[in-house]
Coordinates of C-alpha atoms and ligand atoms in Angstrom, one line a residue:
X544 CA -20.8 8.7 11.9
X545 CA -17.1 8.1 12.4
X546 CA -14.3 11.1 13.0
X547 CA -11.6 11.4 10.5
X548 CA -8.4 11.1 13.3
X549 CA -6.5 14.3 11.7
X550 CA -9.1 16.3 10.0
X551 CA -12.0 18.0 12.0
X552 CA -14.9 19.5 10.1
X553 CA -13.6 23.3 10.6
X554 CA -10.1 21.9 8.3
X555 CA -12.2 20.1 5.9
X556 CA -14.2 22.7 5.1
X557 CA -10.8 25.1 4.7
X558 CA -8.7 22.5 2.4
X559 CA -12.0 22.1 -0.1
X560 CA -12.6 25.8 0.0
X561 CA -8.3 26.1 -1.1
X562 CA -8.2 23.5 -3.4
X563 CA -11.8 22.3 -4.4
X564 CA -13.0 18.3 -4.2
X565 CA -12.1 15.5 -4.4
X566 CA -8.8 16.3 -3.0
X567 CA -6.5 14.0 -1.0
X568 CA -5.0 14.9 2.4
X569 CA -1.9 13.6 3.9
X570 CA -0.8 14.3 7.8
X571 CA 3.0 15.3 8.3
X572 CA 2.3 13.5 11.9
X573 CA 1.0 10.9 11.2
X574 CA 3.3 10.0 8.4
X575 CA 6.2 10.4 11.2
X576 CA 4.8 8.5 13.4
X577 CA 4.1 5.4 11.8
X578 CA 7.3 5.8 10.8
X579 CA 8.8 6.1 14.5
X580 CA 7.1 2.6 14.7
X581 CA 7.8 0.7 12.3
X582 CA 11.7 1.9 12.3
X583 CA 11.6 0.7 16.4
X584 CA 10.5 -2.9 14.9
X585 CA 11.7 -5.1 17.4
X586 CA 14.8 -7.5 16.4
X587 CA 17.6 -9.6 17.1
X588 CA 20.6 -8.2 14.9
X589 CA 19.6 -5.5 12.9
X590 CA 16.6 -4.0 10.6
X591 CA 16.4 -2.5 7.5
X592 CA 12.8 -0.3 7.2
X593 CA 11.6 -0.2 3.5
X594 CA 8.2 1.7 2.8
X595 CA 6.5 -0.4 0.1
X596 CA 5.7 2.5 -2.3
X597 CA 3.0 1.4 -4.5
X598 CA 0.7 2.2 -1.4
X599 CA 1.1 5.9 -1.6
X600 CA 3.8 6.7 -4.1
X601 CA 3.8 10.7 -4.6
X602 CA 7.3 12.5 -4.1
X603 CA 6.5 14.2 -0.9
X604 CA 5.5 11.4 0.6
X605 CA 8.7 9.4 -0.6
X606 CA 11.0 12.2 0.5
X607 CA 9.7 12.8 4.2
X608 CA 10.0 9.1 4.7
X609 CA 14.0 8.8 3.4
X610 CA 14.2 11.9 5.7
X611 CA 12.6 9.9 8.4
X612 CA 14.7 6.7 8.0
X613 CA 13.2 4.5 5.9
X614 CA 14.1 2.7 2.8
X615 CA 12.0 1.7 -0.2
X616 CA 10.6 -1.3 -2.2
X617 CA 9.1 -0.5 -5.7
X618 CA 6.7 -2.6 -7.6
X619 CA 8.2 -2.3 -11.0
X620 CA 10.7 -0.6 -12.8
X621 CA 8.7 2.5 -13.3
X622 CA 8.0 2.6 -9.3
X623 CA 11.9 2.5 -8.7
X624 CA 12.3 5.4 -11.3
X625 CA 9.5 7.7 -9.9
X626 CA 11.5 7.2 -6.5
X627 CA 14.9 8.5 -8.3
X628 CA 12.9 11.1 -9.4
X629 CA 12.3 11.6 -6.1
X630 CA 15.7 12.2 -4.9
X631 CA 15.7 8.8 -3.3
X632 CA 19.0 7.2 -3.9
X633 CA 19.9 3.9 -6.2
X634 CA 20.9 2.3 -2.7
X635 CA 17.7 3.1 -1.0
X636 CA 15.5 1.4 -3.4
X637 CA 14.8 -2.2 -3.9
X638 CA 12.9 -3.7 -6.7
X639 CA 10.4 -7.1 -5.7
X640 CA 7.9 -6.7 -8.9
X641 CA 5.9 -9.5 -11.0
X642 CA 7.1 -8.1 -14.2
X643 CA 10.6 -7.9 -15.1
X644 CA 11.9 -4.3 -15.3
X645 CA 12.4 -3.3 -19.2
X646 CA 15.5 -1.4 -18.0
X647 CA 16.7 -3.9 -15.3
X648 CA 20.4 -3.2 -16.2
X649 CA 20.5 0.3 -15.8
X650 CA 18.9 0.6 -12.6
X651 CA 21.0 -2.3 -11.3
X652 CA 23.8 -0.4 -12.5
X653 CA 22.6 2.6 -10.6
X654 CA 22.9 0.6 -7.7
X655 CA 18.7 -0.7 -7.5
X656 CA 19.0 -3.9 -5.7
X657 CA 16.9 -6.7 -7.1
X658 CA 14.5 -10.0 -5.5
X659 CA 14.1 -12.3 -8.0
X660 CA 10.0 -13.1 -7.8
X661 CA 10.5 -16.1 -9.8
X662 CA 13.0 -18.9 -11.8
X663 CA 13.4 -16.6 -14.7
X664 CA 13.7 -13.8 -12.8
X665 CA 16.5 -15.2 -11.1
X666 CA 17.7 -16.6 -14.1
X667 CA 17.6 -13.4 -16.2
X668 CA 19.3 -11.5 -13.5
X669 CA 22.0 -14.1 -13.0
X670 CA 22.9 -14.1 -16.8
X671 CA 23.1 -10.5 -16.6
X672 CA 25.0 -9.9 -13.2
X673 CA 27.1 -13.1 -12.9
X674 CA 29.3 -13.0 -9.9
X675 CA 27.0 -10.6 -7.9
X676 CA 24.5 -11.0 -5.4
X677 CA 20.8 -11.0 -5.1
X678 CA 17.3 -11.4 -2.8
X679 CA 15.0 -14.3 -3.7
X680 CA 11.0 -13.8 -3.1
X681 CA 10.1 -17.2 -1.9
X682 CA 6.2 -18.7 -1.2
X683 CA 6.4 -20.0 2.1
X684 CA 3.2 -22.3 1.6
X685 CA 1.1 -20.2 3.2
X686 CA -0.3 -17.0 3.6
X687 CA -3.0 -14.0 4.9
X688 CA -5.5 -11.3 4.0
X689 CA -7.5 -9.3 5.0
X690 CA -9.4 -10.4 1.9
X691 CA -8.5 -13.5 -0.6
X692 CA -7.5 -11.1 -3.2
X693 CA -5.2 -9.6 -0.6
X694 CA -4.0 -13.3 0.1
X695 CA -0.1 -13.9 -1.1
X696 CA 1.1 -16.8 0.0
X697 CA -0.1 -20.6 -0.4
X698 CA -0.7 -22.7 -3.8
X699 CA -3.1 -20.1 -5.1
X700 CA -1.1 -17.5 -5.5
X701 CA 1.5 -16.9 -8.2
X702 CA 4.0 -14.0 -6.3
X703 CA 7.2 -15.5 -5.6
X704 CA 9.3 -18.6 -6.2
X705 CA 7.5 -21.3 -4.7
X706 CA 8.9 -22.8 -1.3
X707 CA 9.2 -26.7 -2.9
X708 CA 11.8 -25.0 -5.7
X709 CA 15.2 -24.7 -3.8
X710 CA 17.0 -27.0 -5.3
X711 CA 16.1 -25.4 -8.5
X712 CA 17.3 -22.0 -6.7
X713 CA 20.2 -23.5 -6.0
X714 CA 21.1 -25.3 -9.1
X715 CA 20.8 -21.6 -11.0
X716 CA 22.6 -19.4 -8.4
X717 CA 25.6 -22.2 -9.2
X718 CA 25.4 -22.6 -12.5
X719 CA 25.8 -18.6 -12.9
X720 CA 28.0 -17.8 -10.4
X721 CA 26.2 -15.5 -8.3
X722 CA 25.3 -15.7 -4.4
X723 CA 21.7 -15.4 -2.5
X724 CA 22.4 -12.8 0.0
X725 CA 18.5 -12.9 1.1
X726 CA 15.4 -14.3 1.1
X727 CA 12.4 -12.3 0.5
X728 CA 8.7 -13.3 1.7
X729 CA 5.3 -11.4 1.6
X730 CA 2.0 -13.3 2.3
X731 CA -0.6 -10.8 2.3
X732 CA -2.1 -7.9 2.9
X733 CA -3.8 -7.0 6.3
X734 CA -4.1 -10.3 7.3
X735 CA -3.8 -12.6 10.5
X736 CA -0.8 -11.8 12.7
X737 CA -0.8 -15.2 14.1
X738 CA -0.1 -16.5 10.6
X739 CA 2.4 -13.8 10.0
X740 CA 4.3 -14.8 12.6
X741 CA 4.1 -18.6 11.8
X742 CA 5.3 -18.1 8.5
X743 CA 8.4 -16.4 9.5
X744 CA 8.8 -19.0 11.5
X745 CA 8.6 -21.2 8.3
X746 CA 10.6 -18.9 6.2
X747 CA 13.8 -19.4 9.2
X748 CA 13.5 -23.0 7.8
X749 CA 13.2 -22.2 4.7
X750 CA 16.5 -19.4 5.1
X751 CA 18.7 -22.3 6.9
X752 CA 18.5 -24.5 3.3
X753 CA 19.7 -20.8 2.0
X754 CA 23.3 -21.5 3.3
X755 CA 24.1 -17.7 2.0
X756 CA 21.2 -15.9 3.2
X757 CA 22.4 -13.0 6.0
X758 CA 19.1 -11.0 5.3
X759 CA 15.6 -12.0 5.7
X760 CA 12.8 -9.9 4.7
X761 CA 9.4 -10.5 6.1
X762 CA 7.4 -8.6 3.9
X763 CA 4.3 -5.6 5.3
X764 CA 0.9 -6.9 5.6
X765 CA 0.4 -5.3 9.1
X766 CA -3.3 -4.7 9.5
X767 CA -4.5 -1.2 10.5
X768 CA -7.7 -0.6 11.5
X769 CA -9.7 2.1 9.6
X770 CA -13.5 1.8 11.5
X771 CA -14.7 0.6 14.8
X772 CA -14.2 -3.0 15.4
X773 CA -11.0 -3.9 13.0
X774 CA -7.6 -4.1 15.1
X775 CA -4.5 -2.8 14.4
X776 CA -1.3 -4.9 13.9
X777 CA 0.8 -4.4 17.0
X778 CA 4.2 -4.2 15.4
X779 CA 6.2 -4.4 19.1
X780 CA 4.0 -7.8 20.3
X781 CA 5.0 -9.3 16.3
X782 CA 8.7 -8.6 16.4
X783 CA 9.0 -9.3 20.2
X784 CA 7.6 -12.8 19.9
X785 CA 10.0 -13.7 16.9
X786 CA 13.2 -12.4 19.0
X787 CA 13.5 -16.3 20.3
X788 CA 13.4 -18.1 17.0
X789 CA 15.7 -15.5 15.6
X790 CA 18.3 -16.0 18.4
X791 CA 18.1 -19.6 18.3
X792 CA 18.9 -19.7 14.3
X793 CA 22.1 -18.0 15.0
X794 CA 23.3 -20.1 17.8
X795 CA 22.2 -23.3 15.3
X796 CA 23.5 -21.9 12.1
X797 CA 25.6 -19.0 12.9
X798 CA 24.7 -16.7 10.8
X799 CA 22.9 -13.4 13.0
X800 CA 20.4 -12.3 10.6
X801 CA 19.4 -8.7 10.0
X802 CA 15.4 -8.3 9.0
X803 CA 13.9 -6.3 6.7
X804 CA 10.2 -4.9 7.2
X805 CA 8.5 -3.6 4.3
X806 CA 5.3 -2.1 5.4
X807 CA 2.7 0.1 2.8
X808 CA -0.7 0.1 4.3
X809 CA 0.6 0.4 8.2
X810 CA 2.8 3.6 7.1
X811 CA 0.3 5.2 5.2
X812 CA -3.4 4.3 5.4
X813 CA -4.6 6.4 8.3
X814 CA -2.3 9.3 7.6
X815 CA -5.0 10.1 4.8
X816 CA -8.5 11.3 3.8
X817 CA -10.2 12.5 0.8
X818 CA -12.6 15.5 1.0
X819 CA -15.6 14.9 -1.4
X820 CA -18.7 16.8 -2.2
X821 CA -22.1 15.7 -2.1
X822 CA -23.8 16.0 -5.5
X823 CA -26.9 14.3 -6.0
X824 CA -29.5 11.9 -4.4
X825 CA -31.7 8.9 -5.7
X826 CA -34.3 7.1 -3.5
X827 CA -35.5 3.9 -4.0
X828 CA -38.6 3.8 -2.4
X829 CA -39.8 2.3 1.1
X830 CA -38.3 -1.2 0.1
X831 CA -34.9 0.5 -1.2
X832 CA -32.3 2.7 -0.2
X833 CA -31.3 6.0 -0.2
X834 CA -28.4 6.7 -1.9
X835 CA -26.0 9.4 -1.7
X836 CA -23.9 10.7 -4.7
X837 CA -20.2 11.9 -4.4
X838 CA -17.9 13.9 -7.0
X839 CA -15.8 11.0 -6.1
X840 CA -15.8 6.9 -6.7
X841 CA -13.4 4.3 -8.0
X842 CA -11.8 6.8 -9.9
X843 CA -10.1 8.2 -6.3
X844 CA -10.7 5.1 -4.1
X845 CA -11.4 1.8 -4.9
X846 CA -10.8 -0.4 -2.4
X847 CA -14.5 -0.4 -1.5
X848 CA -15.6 -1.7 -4.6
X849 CA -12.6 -4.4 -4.7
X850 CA -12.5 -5.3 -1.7
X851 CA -15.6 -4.6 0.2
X852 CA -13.5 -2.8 2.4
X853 CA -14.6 -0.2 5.2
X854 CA -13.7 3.4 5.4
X855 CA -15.1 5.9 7.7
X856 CA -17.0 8.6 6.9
X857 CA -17.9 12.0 8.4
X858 CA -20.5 14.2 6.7
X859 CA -19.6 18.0 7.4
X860 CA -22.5 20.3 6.8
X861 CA -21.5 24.3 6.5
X862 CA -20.6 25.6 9.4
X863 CA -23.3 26.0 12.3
X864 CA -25.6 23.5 10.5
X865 CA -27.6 21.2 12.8
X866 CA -28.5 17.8 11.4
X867 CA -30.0 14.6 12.8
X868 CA -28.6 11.7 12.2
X869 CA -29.5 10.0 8.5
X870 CA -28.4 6.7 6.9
X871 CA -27.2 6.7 3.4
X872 CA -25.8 4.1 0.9
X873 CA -22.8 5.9 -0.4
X874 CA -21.8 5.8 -4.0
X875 CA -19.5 7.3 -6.5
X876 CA -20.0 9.5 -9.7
X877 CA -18.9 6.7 -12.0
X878 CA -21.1 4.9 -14.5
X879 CA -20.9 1.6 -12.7
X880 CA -22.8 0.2 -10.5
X881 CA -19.8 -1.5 -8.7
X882 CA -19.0 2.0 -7.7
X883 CA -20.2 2.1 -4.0
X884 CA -18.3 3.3 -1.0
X885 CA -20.3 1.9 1.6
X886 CA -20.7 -2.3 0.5
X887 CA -20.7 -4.5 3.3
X888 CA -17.6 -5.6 5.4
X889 CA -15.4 -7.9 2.7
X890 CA -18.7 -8.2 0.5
X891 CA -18.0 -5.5 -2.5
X892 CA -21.8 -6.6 -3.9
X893 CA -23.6 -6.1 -0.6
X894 CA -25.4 -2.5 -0.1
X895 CA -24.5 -1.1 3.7
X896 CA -26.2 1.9 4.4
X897 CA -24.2 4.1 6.7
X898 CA -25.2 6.6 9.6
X899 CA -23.9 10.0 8.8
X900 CA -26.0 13.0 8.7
X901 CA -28.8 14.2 7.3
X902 CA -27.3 15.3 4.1
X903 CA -27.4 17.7 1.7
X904 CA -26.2 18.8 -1.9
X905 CA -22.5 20.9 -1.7
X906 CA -21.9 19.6 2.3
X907 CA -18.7 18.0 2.2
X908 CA -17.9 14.2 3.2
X909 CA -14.6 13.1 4.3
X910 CA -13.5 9.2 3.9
X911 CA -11.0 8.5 6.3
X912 CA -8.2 5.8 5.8
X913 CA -7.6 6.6 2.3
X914 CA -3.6 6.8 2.7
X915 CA -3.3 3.8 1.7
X916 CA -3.5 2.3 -2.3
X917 CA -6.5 4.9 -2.9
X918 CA -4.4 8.0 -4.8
X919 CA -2.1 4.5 -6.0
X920 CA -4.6 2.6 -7.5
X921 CA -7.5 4.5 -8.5
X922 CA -9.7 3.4 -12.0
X923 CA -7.5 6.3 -13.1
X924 CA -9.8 8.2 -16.2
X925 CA -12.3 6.6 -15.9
X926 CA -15.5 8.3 -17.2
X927 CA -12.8 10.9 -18.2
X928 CA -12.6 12.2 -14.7
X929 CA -9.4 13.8 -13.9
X930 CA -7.0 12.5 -11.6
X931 CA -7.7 14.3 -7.7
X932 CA -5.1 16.3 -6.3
X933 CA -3.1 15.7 -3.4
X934 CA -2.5 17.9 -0.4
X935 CA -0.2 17.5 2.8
X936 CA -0.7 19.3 5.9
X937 CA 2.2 20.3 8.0
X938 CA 2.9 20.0 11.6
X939 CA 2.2 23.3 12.4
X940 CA -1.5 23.2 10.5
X941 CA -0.4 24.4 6.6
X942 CA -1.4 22.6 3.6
X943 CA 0.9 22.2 0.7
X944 CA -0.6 20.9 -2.3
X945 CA 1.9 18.1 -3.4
X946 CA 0.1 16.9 -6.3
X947 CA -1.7 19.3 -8.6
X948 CA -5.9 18.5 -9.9
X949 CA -4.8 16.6 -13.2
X950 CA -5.7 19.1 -16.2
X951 CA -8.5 17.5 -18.1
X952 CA -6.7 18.3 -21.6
X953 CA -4.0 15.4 -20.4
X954 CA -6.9 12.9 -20.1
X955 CA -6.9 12.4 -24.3
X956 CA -2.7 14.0 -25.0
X957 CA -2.1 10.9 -26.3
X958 CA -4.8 10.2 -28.6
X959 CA -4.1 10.3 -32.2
X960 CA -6.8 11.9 -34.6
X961 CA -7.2 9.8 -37.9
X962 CA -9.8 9.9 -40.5
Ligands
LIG1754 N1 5.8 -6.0 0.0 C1 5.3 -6.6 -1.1 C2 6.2 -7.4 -2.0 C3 4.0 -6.3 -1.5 O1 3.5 -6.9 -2.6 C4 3.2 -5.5 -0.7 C5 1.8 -5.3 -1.1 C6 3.7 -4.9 0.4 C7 5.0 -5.2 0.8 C8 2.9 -4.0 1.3 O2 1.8 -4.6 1.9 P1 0.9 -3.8 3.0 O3 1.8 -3.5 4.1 O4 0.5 -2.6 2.3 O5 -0.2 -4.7 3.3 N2 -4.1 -3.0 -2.5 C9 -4.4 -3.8 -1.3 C10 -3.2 -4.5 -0.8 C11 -2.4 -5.3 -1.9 C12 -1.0 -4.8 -1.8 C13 -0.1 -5.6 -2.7 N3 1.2 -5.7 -2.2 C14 -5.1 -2.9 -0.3 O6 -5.6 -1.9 -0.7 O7 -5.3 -3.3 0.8

């Protein structure tokens, strides 16, 4: 059974009593750490830090970062909205989404500034902005996940202009007057650093055909690791080995280019847990398994079932309990038998029983590394289960609720009653 880095059993067992389960947890410092780190990303000629908000978009989050440093990329018009909500200001915000914002005017108005993720994008944004200048989100050929869903980059993936398309880049930025500032690229999501690394290598070839390009962006994808045995990115040994190639462009082409960073998971994902409750058990006999029943699932945190991916997990009896040591397969409340939380490493179909505790209904079970696209991209509703609340806890050992328990009533407020 693992430890949850910022929440010990005695806390646990105070935030479920305060706010009930499942509830998210966020840690002040850890939040300002990561932050620290990715901000002191090593470069040549400046660095802009944006915080890719779809990981873990709630206000409080978004507001300690801007007061930390960093800047923000939003997925889609919405995102960059909820961050003006936020306070965050117009300037702060970038948009690099798949879907074309509904309101792109305004918010480019507002000061938003815009990558065009593909021809049309770029093409749409030109007719409307002529004369003004722009990012492009380019495919560099290539790409890495920790997953192939996470993959980005390469001929199988359909998230930014691909790299064979310049002259076509070109050709539009000319024919509607408007200049490519920068040059966008993300190829993945917790993937190989090695690869991240070559690609912006080949995205600094790809920039000097960009003869107006002063800002590259390299994207996140830096790989944290959640249980024993993963690795995380280390963000000083990536930068630190690009400082040559960046050098080296400038003294060929001139042009000292400032980087931008634009990290979700690395900011986020072990800065969180979510505090469950254990509500039921089902054994499958000597040639089965013993499962383990949660108040939570896919409808909090789904990257298990997507992704096959790991979380650790401590079991926290009540206080003064003694329990040996018990292996469980873990699952979630949902209606769906793709709703497990322990599958196997990158297999979401595989059963993994996990060591934890001999367990029992009402003990609590944290999952650790759940900062990170679990409150963001839950099967929201699911089953009708309302949405979990969120909770940060402050340097000096508070806990602010940030998001309240969503009010069941909400679930159907849009449903219209006919017949
Ligand atoms: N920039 C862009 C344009 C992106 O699309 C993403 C993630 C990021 C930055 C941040 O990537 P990160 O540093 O978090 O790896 N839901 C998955 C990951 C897919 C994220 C999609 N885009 C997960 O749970 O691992």
């Amino acid at each position: 059974m693992e430890s949850i880095l910022f929440l010990d059993a005695a806390r646990a067992r105070v935030v479920a009593e305060q706010f009930g389960t499942p509830v998210y947890v966020y840690d002040r410092a850890t939040l300002e750490r990561a932050a620290r780190e990715v901000l002191a990303f090593p470069n040549a000629f400046g660095l802009t830090a944006r915080f890719a908000m779809k990981a873990l978009p709630s206000a409080a989050v978004l507001r300690l970062f801007h007061a930390a440093g960093l800047k923000f990329d939003a997925s889609s018009g919405f995102e960059a909205e909820r961050a003006l909500r936020a306070g965050i200001p117009a300037g702060d915000i970038q948009i690099t989404a798949q879907e074309l914002p509904k309101n792109l005017k305004g918010l480019v108005e507002k000061g938003v500034r815009f990558t065009a993720c593909s021809l049309h994008q770029l093409r749409t944004y030109a007719k409307l902005f002529p004369g003004s200048t722009l990012t492009v989100r380019i495919n560099p050929g290539k790409g890495s996940g920790h997953s192939n869903r996470t993959n980005v980059g390469g001929p199988g993936s359909s998230f930014g202009i691909w790299h064979e398309q310049l002259d076509e880049v070109l050709a539009a930025a000319r024919e509607y007057g408007v200049k490519i500032t920068g040059m966008h690229t993300h190829i993945g999501s917790g993937g190989d650093p090695e690869v991240w690394k070559h690609c912006a290598r080949i995205s600094l070839g790809i920039v000097a055909r960009l003869p107006e390009v002063t800002t590259l962006s390299l994207g996140g994808g830096f790989k944290v690791a959640r249980v024993a045995g993963e690795k995380t990115a280390n963000l000083q040994e990536i930068g630190n080995a690009l400082l040559p190639d960046f050098r080296a462009f400038a003294e060929k082409y001139g042009r000292k280019l400032h980087i931008e960073v634009e990290p979700g998971t690395y900011l986020v994902a072990n800065a969180g847990a979510l505090v469950a409750s254990v509500i039921d058990f089902v054994s499958t006999g000597a040639e089965g398994y013993d499962f383990l029943k949660l108040d939570t699932g896919m409808t909090d945190i789904l990257r298990p079932s997507m992704y096959g991916a790991q979380h650790p997990m401590m079991l926290v009896p009540p206080a003064g309990a003694a329990r040996p040591p018990q292996s469980y397969v873990v699952v979630g409340h949902c209606c769906e038998s793709g709703d497990i939380l322990t599958p196997g490493p990158g297999e979401p179909e595989a059963l993994a029983p996990r060591e934890l505790l001999r367990a029992e209904i009402g003990d609590l079970l944290v999952i650790g590394g759940a900062g990170a696209y679990c409150s963001s991209m839950p099967a929201k509703n699911y089953n009708s289960f309302p949405e979990s609340p969120e909770v940060l806890l402050e340097n000096d050992g508070t806990l602010r609720q940030i998001r309240r328990r969503q009010d069941p009533q909400t679930v159907t407020e849009n449903e219209i009653l006919i017949l």
